[in-house]
């Protein structure tokens, strides 16, 4: 399992750590990164030994943005025809298992967008988030203007996007962009522990829970609650629900089989 731009470490506890690996370019996201991510997600979508993913970068940079050197000379026709980064974006949003972003250092532009495409973000105290595309005469292009606004609200999103300033980890946590902030040396352990916890749950329940939360961003409250109720009811069709509740009653650990 080798990728040009990713390092993959599969863990016996049922998760994989995917490390962006373009150190010389601060993990700038080029087409190869998205091709590799897509191939990896394809390969584990139906692989029950990977029930959660941790996506991380280096200590200095989660990812410093889309690869400016790759984009610089693109024409409108090329961007439009290629539908630049749409396939990669869509592949990630279609992935049904949780992806945790473990962010240290820069998460800028496409890097911030990639982190926001993950299901939640754990940040090191050194993390810096920003959408500085306006400095380059462009704009977010992998969902940043939409996801950042939903996550932190209009005022902060406008501030970040129009001034191109960076948010540090403490501000990102206050604003609701990240779920937790930990010291740098704890970052990967914290993310691994969260991934192992998720991987120990019923994989069916995990997928259903992820799907429910995502519906909240794209529906009215009434529609979302109806969706939740129907999906909740449907979980009673799985053996894992019987096992989970029986284990509680018997005061033992559940043995979820994903059935
Ligand atoms: C290509 C990049 C890069 C990027 C850094 N590098 N970011 N290459 N694309 N986004 C390269 C640098 O050119 C340099 O290569 C090496 O990585 C180290 O970077 P330095 O700038 O020397 O490091 P430092 O001085 O520590 O500054 C770190 C930084 C700065 C503040 C993060 O690199 C920076 O501002 N990067 C650009 C951030 C940005 O604008 N991101 C948004 C991109 S647009 P060499 O070869 O010189 O050593 C975007 C659009 C998304 O993301 C939508 C697309 C559809």
CSV table of C-alpha atoms in Angstrom, one decimal, residues 5-121:
chain,number,residue,atom,x,y,z
A,5,UNK,CA,1.9,11.8,-1.4
A,6,UNK,CA,0.5,9.8,1.6
A,7,UNK,CA,1.8,7.6,4.4
A,8,UNK,CA,-0.6,5.0,5.6
A,9,UNK,CA,-0.5,3.3,8.9
A,10,UNK,CA,-3.2,0.8,9.7
A,11,UNK,CA,-3.8,0.0,13.3
A,12,UNK,CA,-5.0,-3.2,14.8
A,13,UNK,CA,-7.7,-1.3,16.7
A,14,UNK,CA,-9.6,-0.7,13.5
A,15,UNK,CA,-8.4,2.7,12.3
A,16,UNK,CA,-5.8,4.1,9.9
A,17,UNK,CA,-3.6,7.1,10.2
A,18,UNK,CA,-3.2,8.9,6.9
A,19,UNK,CA,-0.3,11.4,6.8
A,20,UNK,CA,0.0,14.0,4.1
A,21,UNK,CA,3.6,13.7,2.9
A,22,UNK,CA,4.8,16.5,0.8
A,23,UNK,CA,7.1,18.1,3.4
A,24,UNK,CA,9.0,20.3,1.0
A,25,UNK,CA,5.8,22.1,-0.1
A,26,UNK,CA,4.3,22.2,3.4
A,27,UNK,CA,1.8,19.5,2.2
A,28,UNK,CA,0.4,21.7,-0.5
A,29,UNK,CA,-2.5,19.9,-2.1
A,30,UNK,CA,-1.9,19.1,-5.7
A,31,UNK,CA,-3.9,16.7,-8.0
A,32,UNK,CA,-1.8,13.8,-6.9
A,33,UNK,CA,-2.8,14.3,-3.2
A,34,UNK,CA,-6.5,14.2,-4.1
A,35,UNK,CA,-5.9,11.2,-6.5
A,36,UNK,CA,-4.1,9.4,-3.7
A,37,UNK,CA,-6.8,10.3,-1.1
A,38,UNK,CA,-9.5,9.2,-3.5
A,39,UNK,CA,-7.7,5.8,-4.1
A,40,UNK,CA,-7.2,5.2,-0.4
A,41,UNK,CA,-10.9,6.0,0.5
A,42,UNK,CA,-12.0,3.7,-2.3
A,43,UNK,CA,-9.8,1.0,-1.0
A,44,UNK,CA,-11.1,1.2,2.6
A,45,UNK,CA,-14.8,2.1,2.0
A,46,UNK,CA,-15.7,-1.6,2.2
A,47,UNK,CA,-12.8,-2.7,4.4
A,48,UNK,CA,-14.1,-3.6,7.9
A,49,UNK,CA,-10.6,-3.4,9.4
A,50,UNK,CA,-10.6,0.4,8.8
A,51,UNK,CA,-13.6,1.8,10.6
A,52,UNK,CA,-12.3,5.4,11.2
A,53,UNK,CA,-9.5,7.5,9.7
A,54,UNK,CA,-7.2,10.0,11.2
A,55,UNK,CA,-5.9,12.5,8.6
A,56,UNK,CA,-2.9,14.5,9.6
A,57,UNK,CA,0.1,16.4,8.3
A,58,UNK,CA,3.4,17.4,9.7
A,59,UNK,CA,4.2,19.3,12.9
A,60,UNK,CA,4.7,22.5,10.8
A,61,UNK,CA,1.8,22.1,8.4
A,62,UNK,CA,-1.4,20.1,8.1
A,63,UNK,CA,-1.5,21.6,4.6
A,64,UNK,CA,-0.6,25.1,3.4
A,65,UNK,CA,-3.2,25.2,0.8
A,66,UNK,CA,-3.9,24.0,-2.7
A,67,UNK,CA,-0.6,23.9,-4.7
A,68,UNK,CA,-0.1,27.4,-6.0
A,69,UNK,CA,2.6,26.3,-8.4
A,70,UNK,CA,0.3,23.8,-10.0
A,71,UNK,CA,-2.6,26.3,-10.3
A,72,UNK,CA,-0.7,29.4,-11.3
A,73,UNK,CA,-0.8,28.9,-15.1
A,74,UNK,CA,-4.1,27.1,-15.4
A,75,UNK,CA,-6.6,28.7,-17.8
A,76,UNK,CA,-10.3,29.1,-17.0
A,77,UNK,CA,-11.1,26.4,-19.7
A,78,UNK,CA,-8.7,23.9,-17.9
A,79,UNK,CA,-10.1,24.6,-14.5
A,80,UNK,CA,-13.7,24.3,-15.8
A,81,UNK,CA,-13.1,21.2,-17.9
A,82,UNK,CA,-11.2,19.4,-15.1
A,83,UNK,CA,-13.7,20.7,-12.6
A,84,UNK,CA,-10.8,21.4,-10.4
A,85,UNK,CA,-10.8,19.4,-7.1
A,86,UNK,CA,-14.5,18.7,-7.4
A,87,UNK,CA,-14.0,14.9,-7.7
A,88,UNK,CA,-11.7,14.9,-4.6
A,89,UNK,CA,-14.1,17.0,-2.6
A,90,UNK,CA,-17.1,14.9,-3.6
A,91,UNK,CA,-15.2,11.6,-2.8
A,92,UNK,CA,-14.5,12.8,0.7
A,93,UNK,CA,-18.1,13.9,1.3
A,94,UNK,CA,-19.3,10.5,0.1
A,95,UNK,CA,-17.1,8.6,2.4
A,96,UNK,CA,-19.4,7.0,5.1
A,97,UNK,CA,-16.9,6.4,7.9
A,98,UNK,CA,-15.6,9.1,10.2
A,99,UNK,CA,-12.5,11.0,9.3
A,100,UNK,CA,-10.8,13.0,12.1
A,101,UNK,CA,-8.5,15.8,11.1
A,102,UNK,CA,-5.5,16.1,13.5
A,103,UNK,CA,-4.1,19.5,12.7
A,104,UNK,CA,-0.7,20.9,13.7
A,105,UNK,CA,0.7,24.1,12.2
A,106,UNK,CA,-0.8,25.6,9.1
A,107,UNK,CA,-4.2,24.7,7.8
A,108,UNK,CA,-4.6,27.3,5.1
A,109,UNK,CA,-6.8,27.7,2.1
A,110,UNK,CA,-7.4,24.2,0.7
A,111,UNK,CA,-5.7,22.8,3.8
A,112,UNK,CA,-8.4,24.5,6.0
A,113,UNK,CA,-11.0,23.3,3.6
A,114,UNK,CA,-9.7,19.7,3.7
A,115,UNK,CA,-9.8,19.8,7.5
A,116,UNK,CA,-13.4,21.1,7.4
A,117,UNK,CA,-14.3,18.3,5.0
A,118,UNK,CA,-13.3,15.9,7.8
A,119,UNK,CA,-15.9,15.0,10.5
A,120,UNK,CA,-14.2,16.9,13.3
A,121,UNK,CA,-11.0,18.6,13.9
